[in-house]
Amino acid sequence: MFEIVEAQMLADNIKKLVVKAENVSHACKPGQFLMVRTDEAGERIALTICDYDREEGTVTLVFQALGVSTKKMLKLEKGDCFADVVGPLGKESEFVNEDIEELKKKRYLFVAGGVGTAPVYPQVKWLKEHGVYFDVIVGTKCHDTLILEKEMEEIAGDHLFITTDDGSYKRHGMVTAVIEDLVKNEGRKYDVCVAIGPMIMMKFVVKLTKELNLPTIVSMNPIMVDGTGMCGACRLLVGGEVKFACVDGPEFDGFKVDFDQAMKRMALYKTEEGRKLLEYTEGETHKGNGCH
Amino acid sequence: MADIDVKVRIPVREQDPKERAKNFDEVCLGYNEEEATAESLRCLNCKKPFCVEGCPVGINIPGFIEKIKEHDIAGASAVIAADSALPAVCGRVCPQESQCEGKCVRGKMGDPVSIGKLERYVADRAREDGIRPSFAPEKKNKKVAVIGSGPAGLTCAGDLAKKGYDVTIFEALHKAGGVLVYGIPEFRLPKEKVVQPEIDNVKALGVEIKTDYIVGKSLTVDELLDDMGFDAVFIGSGAGLPMFMGIPGEQALGVYSANEFLTRNNLMKAYREDHDTPINCGKKTVVVGGGNVAMDAARTALRLGSEVHVVYRRSEKELPARAEEVHHAKEEGIIFDLLTNPKEILADEEGNVTGIRVIKMELGEPDESGRRRPVEIEGSEYEIECDTVIMALGTSPNPLISSTTKGLDVNRKKCIVADEETGATSREGVFAGGDAVTGAATVILAMGAGKNAAKSIDEYLMSKN
């Protein structure tokens, strides 16, 4: 069992959990993910790692409740346990293994969308610790759905640019508008862009960075079952080749990812998931012969 | 006993095909005492038992059958336990027809002795009667790490524990058992009733199993040897990523690998209302492939309420699946579209599978495998309407360990290179066996590799003293 040592709601339906999991904290690096299972009947859910503390043996997870299993996870509080936490999985971000002197010459642009802010956090933290330049754009629907603002600000300072779709906080508009502003109006130069967020956001970021000729890395979070390179559910087309997000990714060259296909595959369990969610939230009242 | 024809084996009782096509209970019901005794009497107790030669783990087959004749279950169980840690599993899933039973002298003049069913009988009775083989070896005070808790790992761990080593198994998934729990379905191999008790028996030998530990990620092989004080490592991490055909439409919604389909259903228990993991199995399913995994996937889809077609490019004779599995599948109503090969998976605008376009094949000249090569018949393409496609085409090795262990050689197919006899790899103190070395094979071959490796790990560690 894996004990939760801290639990905090960050926004409506978005929660942060700090979990004791030495098997993961021992070796995890920015860019990797892990899988959790709430209880014996639960699904294996892939989540990106938001932070880790090797000395304490803990990892920090941030998730948005969408399906049955993540709704269950919303109820977890300090002192509760996950049945399983396993990882780290996937490859670490490329920069972790780069020559540090070479890396210091580069300028990074991070684009985080919604809960995608969580996996961006350990990356910028790592780059900050290693003295590498970066700017961070965080985009979210509105002020209420903004997460990790304080944490991000501590790391990024005035290199942080927040934008909301509805203009309720800081800048008004999509992340792509901020990229254009920084690059075209302010003339900022970048060598690499890292975009993590909803698939549709990544698709449009890549469309823009292609025009700007700015190499872009995206982090894919497709459906997974085991997460260890066995089931093949997480397959994606990258540069026309079949790749598995769990062992070949989760980070890929954004210019090569077939987003339209990946978005279709995300829809696979919509109906079945939605059905289970209804059963979960409405309980017995939903069951009735023949209405499925 | 009533008069019996010694040339004919005692038939085993099975669940009615119409009934079982709708449930996940075990198909084969096994022998009762009377049936088992009658079948045991057919064994000639040959002086030179060919059956033992046919067994990858070398069980003393006539030895345990003699004990059945004497109604001595504890004795029979002890004979098997000397060589196998998983008799209830092997009695169910071994391809006996090409191993022990294939060599049985009785087979020359009739049916071979039903060795598999007798092994299963002994294991099931022993479990029901609470008989557990006991070993009290002298402690060697040496630690061995075993990676993977499938058939290879469990066998290697069990054998080493019996020799007095401290053994820890590291399992990546949340449950021990490897392919026995994620791959082989409940109706062929019950999990709680059969697999778990055999794993518990291995634990009772003193083996510790750590689940949720991915070697290659959570820990490396080097850390096991250098920092954690393990004296040797056995890699039995199993098969890996599923293969696809590379035809158009394979990314469509409703196309699964057999691994995914079976893992959802078996490990995650998607077929049960009280578990959260979903499985979308439509009204009509096409399974591509002809091996045991294809049969498992097909029969699972059938039980989830689908009409099922198996599409295979060669003829019935070449089906790699066990004859028994094909027979059971047919009895249950699975349709075999043989000499047929997929060309394209068809999908609607949203990307949902609507069908599969296939082409008729004929057999030409033999290829390098000795089987006649299937050749397309021009102009014979047609469409099969379906909403689910399951690709059961085999797997390629998992890269997690080989890519994170320095000096561990892999071959062209990315399988770990290990000596066939000893399991020794290119790294000192590191041994390997099972699907991680051979590519997808059988439970018993993996067990044989685990057993051989245990023997050579023992020799290696003794020689270091």
Short mmCIF file of C-alpha atoms in Angstrom, two decimals, chain B:
data_model
loop_
_atom_site.label_atom_id
_atom_site.label_comp_id
_atom_site.label_asym_id
_atom_site.label_seq_id
_atom_site.Cartn_x
_atom_site.Cartn_y
_atom_site.Cartn_z
CA MET B 1 -13.81 -50.96 -12.48
CA ALA B 2 -15.91 -51.71 -15.47
CA ASP B 3 -14.20 -53.19 -18.50
CA ILE B 4 -12.08 -50.62 -20.16
CA ASP B 5 -10.28 -50.60 -23.46
CA VAL B 6 -6.67 -49.90 -22.51
CA LYS B 7 -6.03 -48.37 -25.91
CA VAL B 8 -8.47 -45.56 -25.20
CA ARG B 9 -7.90 -42.86 -22.63
CA ILE B 10 -10.47 -42.07 -20.01
CA PRO B 11 -12.35 -39.06 -21.32
CA VAL B 12 -12.29 -35.92 -19.22
CA ARG B 13 -15.50 -34.15 -18.32
CA GLU B 14 -16.01 -30.68 -19.75
CA GLN B 15 -18.56 -27.92 -19.41
CA ASP B 16 -21.16 -28.09 -22.18
CA PRO B 17 -20.01 -25.94 -25.12
CA LYS B 18 -23.31 -24.02 -25.37
CA GLU B 19 -23.26 -23.27 -21.67
CA ARG B 20 -19.58 -22.36 -21.37
CA ALA B 21 -19.67 -20.02 -24.38
CA LYS B 22 -21.56 -17.69 -22.04
CA ASN B 23 -19.41 -17.86 -18.92
CA PHE B 24 -15.80 -17.57 -17.82
CA ASP B 25 -15.79 -20.73 -15.68
CA GLU B 26 -13.25 -23.38 -16.43
CA VAL B 27 -13.97 -25.46 -19.54
CA CYS B 28 -12.29 -28.67 -18.44
CA LEU B 29 -13.59 -30.18 -15.22
CA GLY B 30 -10.74 -32.63 -14.65
CA TYR B 31 -10.72 -36.23 -13.45
CA ASN B 32 -12.27 -37.47 -10.24
CA GLU B 33 -10.54 -40.16 -8.19
CA GLU B 34 -12.14 -43.05 -10.02
CA GLU B 35 -11.31 -41.68 -13.45
CA ALA B 36 -7.78 -40.75 -12.47
CA THR B 37 -7.09 -44.17 -11.02
CA ALA B 38 -8.44 -45.89 -14.13
CA GLU B 39 -6.29 -43.70 -16.36
CA SER B 40 -3.21 -44.20 -14.17
CA LEU B 41 -3.54 -47.93 -14.65
CA ARG B 42 -2.93 -47.43 -18.36
CA CYS B 43 0.64 -46.31 -17.61
CA LEU B 44 3.10 -49.11 -18.36
CA ASN B 45 5.75 -47.70 -15.99
CA CYS B 46 8.34 -48.12 -18.74
CA LYS B 47 11.90 -48.88 -17.67
CA LYS B 48 13.10 -46.20 -20.05
CA PRO B 49 10.38 -43.56 -19.78
CA PHE B 50 10.36 -41.52 -23.00
CA CYS B 51 7.70 -39.27 -21.51
CA VAL B 52 10.26 -37.82 -19.05
CA GLU B 53 12.56 -36.97 -21.95
CA GLY B 54 9.67 -35.09 -23.51
CA CYS B 55 9.14 -32.94 -20.41
CA PRO B 56 11.09 -29.66 -20.42
CA VAL B 57 11.41 -29.79 -16.62
CA GLY B 58 12.00 -33.56 -16.48
CA ILE B 59 9.23 -34.57 -14.06
CA ASN B 60 9.43 -38.23 -12.96
CA ILE B 61 6.16 -39.01 -14.72
CA PRO B 62 5.90 -42.80 -14.15
CA GLY B 63 6.93 -42.12 -10.55
CA PHE B 64 3.98 -39.87 -9.78
CA ILE B 65 1.55 -42.03 -11.76
CA GLU B 66 2.58 -45.05 -9.65
CA LYS B 67 1.59 -43.05 -6.57
CA ILE B 68 -1.83 -42.34 -8.10
CA LYS B 69 -2.29 -46.07 -8.58
CA GLU B 70 -1.61 -46.38 -4.85
CA HIS B 71 -4.04 -43.55 -4.04
CA ASP B 72 -1.13 -41.70 -2.46
CA ILE B 73 -1.76 -38.06 -3.36
CA ALA B 74 0.85 -36.67 -0.97
CA GLY B 75 3.42 -39.02 -2.48
CA ALA B 76 2.46 -38.14 -6.05
CA SER B 77 2.56 -34.46 -5.20
CA ALA B 78 6.04 -34.78 -3.67
CA VAL B 79 7.36 -36.53 -6.79
CA ILE B 80 6.11 -33.70 -9.02
CA ALA B 81 7.24 -30.97 -6.62
CA ALA B 82 10.83 -32.17 -6.91
CA ASP B 83 10.85 -30.84 -10.48
CA SER B 84 7.93 -28.46 -10.91
CA ALA B 85 6.55 -25.62 -8.84
CA LEU B 86 3.45 -25.18 -11.00
CA PRO B 87 1.77 -28.55 -11.58
CA ALA B 88 -1.83 -27.31 -11.54
CA VAL B 89 -0.86 -24.74 -14.17
CA CYS B 90 1.11 -27.17 -16.34
CA GLY B 91 -1.54 -29.85 -16.14
CA ARG B 92 -3.82 -27.31 -17.79
CA VAL B 93 -1.76 -25.35 -20.28
CA CYS B 94 1.21 -27.48 -21.36
CA PRO B 95 1.13 -28.77 -24.95
CA GLN B 96 1.41 -32.37 -23.70
CA GLU B 97 0.58 -33.80 -27.13
CA SER B 98 3.93 -32.60 -28.44
CA GLN B 99 5.85 -33.26 -25.21
CA CYS B 100 5.36 -36.03 -22.63
CA GLU B 101 2.25 -37.52 -24.20
CA GLY B 102 3.78 -37.25 -27.66
CA LYS B 103 6.48 -39.68 -26.55
CA CYS B 104 4.24 -42.08 -24.58
CA VAL B 105 4.62 -45.69 -25.75
CA ARG B 106 0.86 -46.21 -25.41
CA GLY B 107 0.46 -43.68 -28.17
CA LYS B 108 1.87 -46.09 -30.74
CA MET B 109 -1.11 -48.41 -30.40
CA GLY B 110 -3.85 -46.05 -29.31
CA ASP B 111 -4.18 -43.00 -27.07
CA PRO B 112 -1.18 -41.95 -25.01
CA VAL B 113 -1.72 -41.82 -21.25
CA SER B 114 -3.44 -38.57 -20.24
CA ILE B 115 -0.38 -37.34 -18.36
CA GLY B 116 -1.49 -33.73 -18.28
CA LYS B 117 -4.89 -34.52 -16.82
CA LEU B 118 -3.28 -36.79 -14.22
CA GLU B 119 -0.80 -34.08 -13.23
CA ARG B 120 -3.68 -31.66 -12.87
CA TYR B 121 -5.60 -34.19 -10.79
CA VAL B 122 -2.70 -34.60 -8.36
CA ALA B 123 -2.15 -30.85 -8.06
CA ASP B 124 -5.84 -30.07 -7.55
CA ARG B 125 -6.31 -32.85 -4.99
CA ALA B 126 -3.16 -31.83 -3.12
CA ARG B 127 -4.40 -28.25 -2.93
CA GLU B 128 -7.87 -29.28 -1.78
CA ASP B 129 -6.36 -31.56 0.86
CA GLY B 130 -3.95 -28.85 2.02
CA ILE B 131 -0.89 -30.86 1.07
CA ARG B 132 2.11 -28.62 0.59
CA PRO B 133 5.51 -29.96 -0.40
CA SER B 134 8.02 -29.07 2.29
CA PHE B 135 11.69 -28.40 1.88
CA ALA B 136 14.09 -27.46 4.67
CA PRO B 137 17.33 -26.67 2.89
CA GLU B 138 20.47 -25.44 4.55
CA LYS B 139 20.75 -21.65 4.21
CA LYS B 140 23.35 -20.57 1.69
CA ASN B 141 23.31 -16.91 2.85
CA LYS B 142 23.41 -15.66 -0.69
CA LYS B 143 20.85 -13.43 -2.38
CA VAL B 144 19.42 -13.87 -5.85
CA ALA B 145 17.14 -11.37 -7.58
CA VAL B 146 14.60 -12.71 -10.04
CA ILE B 147 13.03 -10.27 -12.49
CA GLY B 148 9.48 -11.19 -13.43
CA SER B 149 7.04 -13.49 -11.68
CA GLY B 150 5.84 -15.44 -14.71
CA PRO B 151 6.52 -19.13 -15.31
CA ALA B 152 10.29 -18.67 -15.82
CA GLY B 153 10.76 -16.46 -12.78
CA LEU B 154 8.58 -18.50 -10.43
CA THR B 155 10.34 -21.73 -11.41
CA CYS B 156 13.81 -20.26 -11.08
CA ALA B 157 12.93 -18.65 -7.74
CA GLY B 158 11.33 -21.82 -6.39
CA ASP B 159 14.29 -24.00 -7.36
CA LEU B 160 16.81 -21.58 -5.85
CA ALA B 161 14.81 -21.30 -2.62
CA LYS B 162 14.77 -25.10 -2.41
CA LYS B 163 18.55 -25.00 -2.64
CA GLY B 164 18.74 -22.55 0.28
CA TYR B 165 19.15 -19.16 -1.44
CA ASP B 166 17.41 -15.97 -0.36
CA VAL B 167 15.31 -15.09 -3.36
CA THR B 168 13.44 -11.87 -4.13
CA ILE B 169 11.21 -11.58 -7.19
CA PHE B 170 10.66 -8.11 -8.67
CA GLU B 171 7.36 -7.89 -10.57
CA ALA B 172 6.43 -4.87 -12.70
CA LEU B 173 2.66 -5.35 -12.53
CA HIS B 174 0.50 -5.12 -9.42
CA LYS B 175 -0.09 -8.84 -9.36
CA ALA B 176 2.31 -11.78 -9.49
CA GLY B 177 2.02 -14.48 -12.15
CA GLY B 178 3.00 -12.82 -15.42
CA VAL B 179 1.28 -14.37 -18.43
CA LEU B 180 -0.57 -16.74 -16.11
CA VAL B 181 -2.60 -13.79 -14.83
CA TYR B 182 -2.61 -11.24 -17.67
CA GLY B 183 -2.57 -13.54 -20.67
CA ILE B 184 -4.24 -16.90 -20.21
CA PRO B 185 -7.98 -16.52 -19.61
CA GLU B 186 -9.88 -17.66 -16.55
CA PHE B 187 -11.78 -20.36 -18.47
CA ARG B 188 -8.49 -22.14 -19.22
CA LEU B 189 -6.62 -21.28 -16.05
CA PRO B 190 -8.61 -20.09 -13.03
CA LYS B 191 -6.72 -17.32 -11.23
CA GLU B 192 -7.88 -17.49 -7.61
CA LYS B 193 -8.41 -21.23 -7.51
CA VAL B 194 -5.31 -22.43 -9.38
CA VAL B 195 -2.69 -19.76 -10.10
CA GLN B 196 -2.68 -17.96 -6.76
CA PRO B 197 -2.24 -21.13 -4.63
CA GLU B 198 0.74 -22.19 -6.75
CA ILE B 199 2.30 -18.74 -6.33
CA ASP B 200 1.60 -19.06 -2.59
CA ASN B 201 3.46 -22.38 -2.63
CA VAL B 202 6.50 -20.65 -4.11
CA LYS B 203 6.22 -17.97 -1.42
CA ALA B 204 5.98 -20.70 1.22
CA LEU B 205 9.45 -21.77 0.14
CA GLY B 206 10.66 -18.41 1.44
CA VAL B 207 10.58 -16.44 -1.81
CA GLU B 208 9.69 -12.78 -1.41
CA ILE B 209 7.68 -11.17 -4.21
CA LYS B 210 7.84 -7.39 -4.62
CA THR B 211 5.12 -6.17 -6.97
CA ASP B 212 5.11 -2.70 -8.57
CA TYR B 213 8.87 -2.80 -9.13
CA ILE B 214 10.00 -2.30 -12.70
CA VAL B 215 13.59 -3.35 -13.13
CA GLY B 216 15.05 -1.13 -15.80
CA LYS B 217 13.05 1.82 -14.42
CA SER B 218 12.49 1.70 -10.63
CA LEU B 219 15.83 -0.07 -10.27
CA THR B 220 18.55 -1.24 -12.62
CA VAL B 221 20.25 -4.61 -12.82
CA ASP B 222 23.48 -2.87 -11.84
CA GLU B 223 21.89 -1.49 -8.68
CA LEU B 224 20.66 -4.96 -7.74
CA LEU B 225 24.20 -6.33 -8.03
CA ASP B 226 26.25 -3.37 -6.81
CA ASP B 227 24.12 -1.58 -4.21
CA MET B 228 21.53 -4.06 -2.99
CA GLY B 229 23.79 -7.01 -2.32
CA PHE B 230 22.36 -9.52 -4.76
CA ASP B 231 24.91 -12.12 -5.82
CA ALA B 232 23.17 -13.08 -9.05
CA VAL B 233 20.23 -11.94 -11.18
CA PHE B 234 17.82 -13.95 -13.31
CA ILE B 235 15.90 -12.06 -15.99
CA GLY B 236 12.57 -13.66 -16.82
CA SER B 237 10.77 -10.52 -17.92
CA GLY B 238 8.72 -12.17 -20.63
CA ALA B 239 7.53 -11.08 -24.01
CA GLY B 240 6.96 -7.48 -24.88
CA LEU B 241 5.24 -5.19 -27.29
CA PRO B 242 2.55 -6.52 -29.56
CA MET B 243 3.17 -6.67 -33.29
CA PHE B 244 0.83 -5.20 -35.85
CA MET B 245 0.57 -5.99 -39.56
CA GLY B 246 1.31 -2.55 -40.89
CA ILE B 247 -1.86 -2.49 -42.97
CA PRO B 248 -4.06 0.61 -43.36
CA GLY B 249 -6.62 1.17 -40.62
CA GLU B 250 -4.79 -0.46 -37.73
CA GLN B 251 -5.10 2.73 -35.67
CA ALA B 252 -8.89 2.67 -35.97
CA LEU B 253 -11.08 2.51 -32.87
CA GLY B 254 -11.90 -1.09 -32.15
CA VAL B 255 -8.54 -2.52 -33.18
CA TYR B 256 -6.80 -4.19 -30.26
CA SER B 257 -3.67 -6.18 -29.79
CA ALA B 258 -4.47 -9.54 -28.23
CA ASN B 259 -2.26 -8.43 -25.34
CA GLU B 260 -4.44 -5.42 -24.65
CA PHE B 261 -7.69 -7.30 -25.04
CA LEU B 262 -6.57 -10.14 -22.79
CA THR B 263 -4.91 -7.86 -20.20
CA ARG B 264 -8.07 -5.81 -19.87
CA ASN B 265 -10.11 -8.92 -19.44
CA ASN B 266 -7.82 -11.16 -17.38
CA LEU B 267 -5.56 -8.95 -15.27
CA MET B 268 -7.98 -6.05 -14.91
CA LYS B 269 -11.08 -8.28 -14.89
CA ALA B 270 -13.02 -6.06 -17.27
CA TYR B 271 -15.56 -8.86 -17.79
CA ARG B 272 -16.71 -8.44 -14.21
CA GLU B 273 -19.30 -5.80 -13.30
CA ASP B 274 -17.50 -5.02 -10.04
CA HIS B 275 -14.24 -3.92 -11.70
CA ASP B 276 -13.67 -0.49 -13.26
CA THR B 277 -11.56 -1.24 -16.32
CA PRO B 278 -13.70 -1.09 -19.46
CA ILE B 279 -13.58 -3.36 -22.48
CA ASN B 280 -15.34 -2.50 -25.71
CA CYS B 281 -16.16 -5.72 -27.46
CA GLY B 282 -18.60 -5.34 -30.28
CA LYS B 283 -21.18 -7.59 -31.89
CA LYS B 284 -18.85 -9.09 -34.43
CA THR B 285 -15.15 -9.63 -33.86
CA VAL B 286 -12.39 -10.69 -36.22
CA VAL B 287 -9.31 -12.19 -34.63
CA VAL B 288 -6.23 -12.22 -36.86
CA GLY B 289 -3.76 -15.03 -36.17
CA GLY B 290 -3.81 -18.74 -35.47
CA GLY B 291 -1.82 -19.31 -32.29
CA ASN B 292 -2.89 -20.07 -28.73
CA VAL B 293 -3.15 -16.37 -27.97
CA ALA B 294 -5.49 -15.93 -30.94
CA MET B 295 -7.67 -18.75 -29.60
CA ASP B 296 -7.70 -17.18 -26.13
CA ALA B 297 -8.70 -13.80 -27.56
CA ALA B 298 -11.38 -15.34 -29.79
CA ARG B 299 -12.94 -17.38 -27.01
CA THR B 300 -12.86 -14.36 -24.69
CA ALA B 301 -14.63 -12.17 -27.25
CA LEU B 302 -17.22 -14.92 -27.69
CA ARG B 303 -17.88 -14.97 -23.96
CA LEU B 304 -18.31 -11.19 -23.99
CA GLY B 305 -21.20 -11.75 -26.39
CA SER B 306 -19.62 -11.30 -29.80
CA GLU B 307 -19.81 -13.40 -32.95
CA VAL B 308 -16.21 -14.33 -33.64
CA HIS B 309 -14.25 -15.09 -36.80
CA VAL B 310 -10.64 -16.25 -36.75
CA VAL B 311 -8.80 -15.13 -39.88
CA TYR B 312 -5.64 -17.10 -40.60
CA ARG B 313 -3.56 -17.07 -43.75
CA ARG B 314 -2.64 -20.76 -43.89
CA SER B 315 -4.81 -23.85 -43.62
CA GLU B 316 -6.09 -25.69 -40.55
CA LYS B 317 -3.14 -28.06 -40.54
CA GLU B 318 -0.71 -25.17 -40.04
CA LEU B 319 -2.61 -23.53 -37.15
CA PRO B 320 0.07 -23.05 -34.49
CA ALA B 321 -2.49 -23.32 -31.67
CA ARG B 322 -2.87 -26.56 -29.73
CA ALA B 323 -5.35 -28.94 -31.34
CA GLU B 324 -7.35 -28.98 -28.09
CA GLU B 325 -7.77 -25.19 -28.16
CA VAL B 326 -8.91 -25.21 -31.80
CA HIS B 327 -11.31 -28.02 -31.03
CA HIS B 328 -12.75 -26.18 -28.02
CA ALA B 329 -13.04 -22.95 -30.01
CA LYS B 330 -14.98 -24.70 -32.79
CA GLU B 331 -17.26 -26.46 -30.32
CA GLU B 332 -18.11 -23.09 -28.82
CA GLY B 333 -19.11 -21.68 -32.20
CA ILE B 334 -16.07 -19.74 -33.37
CA ILE B 335 -15.92 -19.49 -37.16
CA PHE B 336 -12.58 -20.13 -38.86
CA ASP B 337 -11.90 -18.21 -42.07
CA LEU B 338 -8.77 -20.07 -43.12
CA LEU B 339 -6.48 -19.31 -46.06
CA THR B 340 -7.53 -15.72 -45.68
CA ASN B 341 -5.37 -12.68 -45.01
CA PRO B 342 -6.29 -9.09 -44.04
CA LYS B 343 -5.46 -6.28 -46.47
CA GLU B 344 -7.07 -3.31 -44.79
CA ILE B 345 -9.18 -2.40 -41.77
CA LEU B 346 -12.16 -0.27 -42.73
CA ALA B 347 -13.49 2.53 -40.55
CA ASP B 348 -16.23 5.16 -40.59
CA GLU B 349 -15.69 8.91 -40.36
CA GLU B 350 -15.22 8.88 -36.60
CA GLY B 351 -12.59 6.22 -36.99
CA ASN B 352 -14.67 3.30 -35.69
CA VAL B 353 -14.03 -0.09 -37.26
CA THR B 354 -16.72 -1.13 -39.72
CA GLY B 355 -15.08 -4.10 -41.35
CA ILE B 356 -11.98 -5.76 -42.65
CA ARG B 357 -11.00 -6.34 -46.26
CA VAL B 358 -9.37 -9.72 -46.75
CA ILE B 359 -7.97 -11.77 -49.59
CA LYS B 360 -8.13 -15.52 -50.21
CA MET B 361 -4.85 -17.40 -50.08
CA GLU B 362 -3.54 -20.70 -51.43
CA LEU B 363 -0.56 -22.69 -50.28
CA GLY B 364 2.50 -22.65 -52.50
CA GLU B 365 6.02 -24.01 -52.04
CA PRO B 366 7.37 -24.60 -48.52
CA ASP B 367 9.19 -21.61 -46.96
CA GLU B 368 12.17 -21.60 -44.58
CA SER B 369 9.95 -22.77 -41.70
CA GLY B 370 9.10 -25.85 -43.77
CA ARG B 371 5.45 -24.82 -43.96
CA ARG B 372 3.89 -24.16 -47.33
CA ARG B 373 3.98 -20.46 -48.08
CA PRO B 374 0.58 -18.81 -48.43
CA VAL B 375 0.14 -16.95 -51.71
CA GLU B 376 -2.59 -14.43 -52.51
CA ILE B 377 -5.23 -15.45 -55.03
CA GLU B 378 -5.61 -12.51 -57.34
CA GLY B 379 -9.03 -10.92 -57.50
CA SER B 380 -10.37 -12.82 -54.48
CA GLU B 381 -10.66 -9.88 -52.10
CA TYR B 382 -13.83 -9.46 -50.07
CA GLU B 383 -15.04 -7.62 -46.98
CA ILE B 384 -16.06 -9.02 -43.62
CA GLU B 385 -18.29 -6.66 -41.68
CA CYS B 386 -17.19 -6.30 -38.05
CA ASP B 387 -16.79 -3.74 -35.29
CA THR B 388 -13.83 -5.21 -33.41
CA VAL B 389 -10.51 -6.49 -34.72
CA ILE B 390 -7.98 -8.25 -32.50
CA MET B 391 -4.43 -8.64 -33.77
CA ALA B 392 -2.81 -11.78 -32.36
CA LEU B 393 0.44 -11.79 -34.30
CA GLY B 394 3.03 -12.25 -31.58
CA THR B 395 5.24 -9.83 -29.70
CA SER B 396 8.65 -8.22 -29.86
CA PRO B 397 10.89 -8.05 -26.77
CA ASN B 398 10.40 -5.40 -24.11
CA PRO B 399 13.36 -2.98 -24.24
CA LEU B 400 13.24 -1.79 -20.60
CA ILE B 401 15.94 -4.07 -19.19
CA SER B 402 18.22 -4.51 -22.18
CA SER B 403 18.34 -0.76 -22.81
CA THR B 404 19.30 0.04 -19.20
CA THR B 405 21.81 -2.74 -18.50
CA LYS B 406 25.33 -2.13 -19.71
CA GLY B 407 27.07 -5.05 -21.36
CA LEU B 408 23.94 -7.16 -21.79
CA ASP B 409 23.95 -8.44 -25.35
CA VAL B 410 20.80 -8.69 -27.42
CA ASN B 411 20.37 -10.35 -30.80
CA ARG B 412 19.03 -8.99 -34.07
CA LYS B 413 15.48 -9.46 -32.84
CA LYS B 414 16.36 -7.59 -29.59
CA CYS B 415 15.97 -10.75 -27.51
CA ILE B 416 18.48 -11.12 -24.67
CA VAL B 417 21.29 -13.46 -25.69
CA ALA B 418 21.57 -16.33 -23.19
CA ASP B 419 23.16 -19.76 -23.34
CA GLU B 420 20.49 -22.33 -24.09
CA GLU B 421 21.79 -24.79 -21.50
CA THR B 422 22.77 -22.48 -18.66
CA GLY B 423 20.92 -19.23 -19.25
CA ALA B 424 24.20 -17.32 -18.84
CA THR B 425 24.20 -13.88 -20.51
CA SER B 426 27.09 -11.69 -21.61
CA ARG B 427 27.15 -10.19 -18.10
CA GLU B 428 28.75 -12.14 -15.28
CA GLY B 429 26.23 -13.13 -12.65
CA VAL B 430 23.30 -12.28 -14.89
CA PHE B 431 21.19 -15.12 -16.29
CA ALA B 432 18.07 -15.03 -18.44
CA GLY B 433 15.37 -17.31 -19.77
CA GLY B 434 11.83 -17.56 -21.08
CA ASP B 435 10.20 -15.31 -23.65
CA ALA B 436 12.71 -12.49 -22.95
CA VAL B 437 15.30 -14.78 -24.57
CA THR B 438 13.33 -16.90 -27.03
CA GLY B 439 10.54 -14.56 -28.05
CA ALA B 440 6.96 -15.71 -27.44
CA ALA B 441 6.86 -19.43 -26.60
CA THR B 442 5.08 -21.62 -24.05
CA VAL B 443 4.69 -21.65 -20.29
CA ILE B 444 6.55 -24.92 -19.93
CA LEU B 445 9.52 -23.88 -22.10
CA ALA B 446 9.89 -20.79 -19.93
CA MET B 447 9.75 -23.03 -16.86
CA GLY B 448 12.43 -25.26 -18.35
CA ALA B 449 14.65 -22.23 -18.90
CA GLY B 450 14.02 -21.03 -15.33
CA LYS B 451 14.94 -24.44 -14.00
CA ASN B 452 18.17 -24.66 -16.02
CA ALA B 453 19.13 -21.16 -14.95
CA ALA B 454 18.55 -22.01 -11.28
CA LYS B 455 20.91 -24.93 -11.65
CA SER B 456 23.63 -22.84 -13.26
CA ILE B 457 23.15 -19.94 -10.81
CA ASP B 458 23.74 -22.46 -8.03
CA GLU B 459 26.88 -23.75 -9.76
CA TYR B 460 28.07 -20.21 -10.40
CA LEU B 461 27.60 -19.09 -6.80
CA MET B 462 29.10 -22.30 -5.37
CA SER B 463 32.16 -21.86 -7.56
CA LYS B 464 32.62 -18.33 -6.20
CA ASN B 465 33.06 -19.60 -2.65
#
